[in-house]
XYZ file of C-alpha atoms in Angstrom:
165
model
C -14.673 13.367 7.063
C -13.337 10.114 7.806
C -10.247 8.547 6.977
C -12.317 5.742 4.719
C -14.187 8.753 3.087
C -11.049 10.311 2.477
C -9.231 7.791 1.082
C -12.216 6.953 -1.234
C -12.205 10.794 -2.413
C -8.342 10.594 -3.030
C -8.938 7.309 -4.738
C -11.671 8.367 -6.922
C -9.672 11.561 -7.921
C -6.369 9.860 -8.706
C -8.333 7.423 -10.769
C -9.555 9.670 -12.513
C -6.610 10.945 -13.471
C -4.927 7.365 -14.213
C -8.053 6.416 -16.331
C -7.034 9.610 -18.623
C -3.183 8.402 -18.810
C -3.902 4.671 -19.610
C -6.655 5.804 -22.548
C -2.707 6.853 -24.153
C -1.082 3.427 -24.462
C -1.028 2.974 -27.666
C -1.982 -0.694 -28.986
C 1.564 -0.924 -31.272
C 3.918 -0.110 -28.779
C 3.610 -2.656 -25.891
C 6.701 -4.338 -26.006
C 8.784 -0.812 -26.478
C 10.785 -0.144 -23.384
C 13.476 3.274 -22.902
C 15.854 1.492 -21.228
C 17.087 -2.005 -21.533
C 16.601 -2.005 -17.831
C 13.564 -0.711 -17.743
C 9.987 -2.345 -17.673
C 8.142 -2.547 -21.445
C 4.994 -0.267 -22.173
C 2.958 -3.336 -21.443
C 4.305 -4.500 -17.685
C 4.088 -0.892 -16.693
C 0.552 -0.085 -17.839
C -0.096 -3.605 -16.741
C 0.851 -2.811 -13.046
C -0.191 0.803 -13.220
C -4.055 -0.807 -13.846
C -3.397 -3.640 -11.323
C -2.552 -1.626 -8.507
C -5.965 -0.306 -7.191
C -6.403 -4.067 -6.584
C -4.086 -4.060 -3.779
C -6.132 -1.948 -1.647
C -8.462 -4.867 -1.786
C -5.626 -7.496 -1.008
C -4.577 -5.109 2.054
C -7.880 -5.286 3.551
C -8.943 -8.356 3.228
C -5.529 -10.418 3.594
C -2.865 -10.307 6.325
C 0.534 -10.958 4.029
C 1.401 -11.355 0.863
C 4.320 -14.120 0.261
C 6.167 -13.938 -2.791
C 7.296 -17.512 -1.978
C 3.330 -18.987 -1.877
C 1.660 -16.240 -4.274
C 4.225 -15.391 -7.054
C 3.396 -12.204 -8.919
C 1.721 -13.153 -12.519
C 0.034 -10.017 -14.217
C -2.745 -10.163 -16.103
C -2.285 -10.607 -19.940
C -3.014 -7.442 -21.353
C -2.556 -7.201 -24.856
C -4.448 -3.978 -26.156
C -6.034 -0.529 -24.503
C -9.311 -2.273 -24.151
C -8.147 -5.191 -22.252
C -5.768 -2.542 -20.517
C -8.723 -0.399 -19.414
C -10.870 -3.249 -18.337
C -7.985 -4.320 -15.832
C -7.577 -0.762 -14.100
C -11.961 -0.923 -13.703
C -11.722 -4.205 -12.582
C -8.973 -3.945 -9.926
C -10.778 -0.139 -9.251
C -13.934 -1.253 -8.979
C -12.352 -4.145 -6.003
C -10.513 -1.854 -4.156
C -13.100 0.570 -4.004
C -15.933 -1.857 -2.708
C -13.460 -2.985 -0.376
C -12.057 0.168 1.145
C -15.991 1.088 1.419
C -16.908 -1.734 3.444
C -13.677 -1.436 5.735
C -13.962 0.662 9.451
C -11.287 2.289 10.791
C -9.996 -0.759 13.423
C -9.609 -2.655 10.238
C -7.361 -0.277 8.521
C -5.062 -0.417 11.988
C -4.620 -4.289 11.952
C -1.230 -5.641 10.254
C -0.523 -6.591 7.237
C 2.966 -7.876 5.810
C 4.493 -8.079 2.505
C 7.558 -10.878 2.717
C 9.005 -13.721 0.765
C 9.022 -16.488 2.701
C 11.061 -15.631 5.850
C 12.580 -12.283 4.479
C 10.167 -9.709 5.438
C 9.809 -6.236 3.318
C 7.695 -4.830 4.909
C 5.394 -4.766 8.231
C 2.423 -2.024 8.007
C -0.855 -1.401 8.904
C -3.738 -2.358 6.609
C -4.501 1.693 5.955
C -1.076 2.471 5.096
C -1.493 -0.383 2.284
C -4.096 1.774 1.093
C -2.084 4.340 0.818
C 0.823 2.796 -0.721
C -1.611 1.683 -2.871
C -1.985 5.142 -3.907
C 1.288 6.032 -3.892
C 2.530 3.235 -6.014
C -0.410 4.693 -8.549
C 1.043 8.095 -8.868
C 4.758 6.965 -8.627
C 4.179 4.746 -11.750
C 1.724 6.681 -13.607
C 4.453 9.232 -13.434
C 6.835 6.822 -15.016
C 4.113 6.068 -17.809
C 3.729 9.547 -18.578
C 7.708 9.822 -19.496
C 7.280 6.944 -21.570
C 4.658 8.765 -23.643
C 6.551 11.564 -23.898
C 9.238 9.548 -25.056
C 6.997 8.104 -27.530
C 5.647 11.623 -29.155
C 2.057 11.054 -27.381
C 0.341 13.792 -25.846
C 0.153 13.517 -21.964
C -3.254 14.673 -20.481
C -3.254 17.047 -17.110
C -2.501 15.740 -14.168
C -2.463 18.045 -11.034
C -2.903 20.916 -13.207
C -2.428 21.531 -17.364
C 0.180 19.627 -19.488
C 2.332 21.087 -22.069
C 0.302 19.192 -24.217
C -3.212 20.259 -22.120
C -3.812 23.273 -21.137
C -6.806 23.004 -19.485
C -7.879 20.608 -16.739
């Protein structure tokens, strides 16, 4: 198997798994947040459906520059529009990462605002931060569900809630 075909099976799996998490957010509870200095319901789903779309920025950009390309999520203001976004941004990283070859996914790619750089990596290992970032936040969507009474679906195996897979 090759590295693309592997990172299309772990993308496929995990997104599989993220689709069943974001189906949760419930439409009357976007602008609850836990923590006064945490994100709201809405900006996490919001970036937990946006992220797939950074595998296609990796490959087919060399930097991103907070100082030129300011982060502005997409206005998501119910599940529907919630679970469009995550196909969308899926559906681009995926046609992406399947047209990439393996000396793209070594070229560079850095994440800076304007001369204070982040982060220098190659364009795979935005791929896989990518994924990372999925399951970090996903994580962090699942506690808010919890926190908000709402059955969380299996992940890796059952949830309290699920017992099967």
């Amino acid at each position: 198997m090759s590295i693309i075909e592997m990172l299309l099976k772990e993308l496929d799996q995990e997104s599989q798994i993220t689709r069943k998490m974001l189906q949760r957010v419930p439409d009357d509870k976007y602008d609850w947040q836990p923590h006064e200095k945490s994100m709201t319901l809405r900006q996490l789903a919001t970036h937990v459906a946006e992220l797939p779309s950074w595998i296609m920025m990796g490959l087919t950009t060399d930097e991103l520059d907070f100082a030129t390309s300011p982060y502005d999520p997409v206005p998501v203001n119910n599940n529907a529009q919630l679970l469009e976004l995550f196909e969308k941004s899926l559906a681009e990283g995926q046609s992406q990462l399947a047209a990439a070859n393996e000396e793209r996914l070594e070229e560079k790619w850095t994440l800076r605002n304007a001369d204070e750089i982040y982060s220098v990596m190659t364009k795979g290992e935005v791929v896989r931060h990518s994924l990372s970032q999925t399951i970090h936040h996903r994580a962090q969507l699942g506690v808010y569900l919890r926190l908000l009474n709402i059955p969380i679906p299996g992940t890796y195996g059952p949830s309290a809630d699920e017992q099967g897979f």
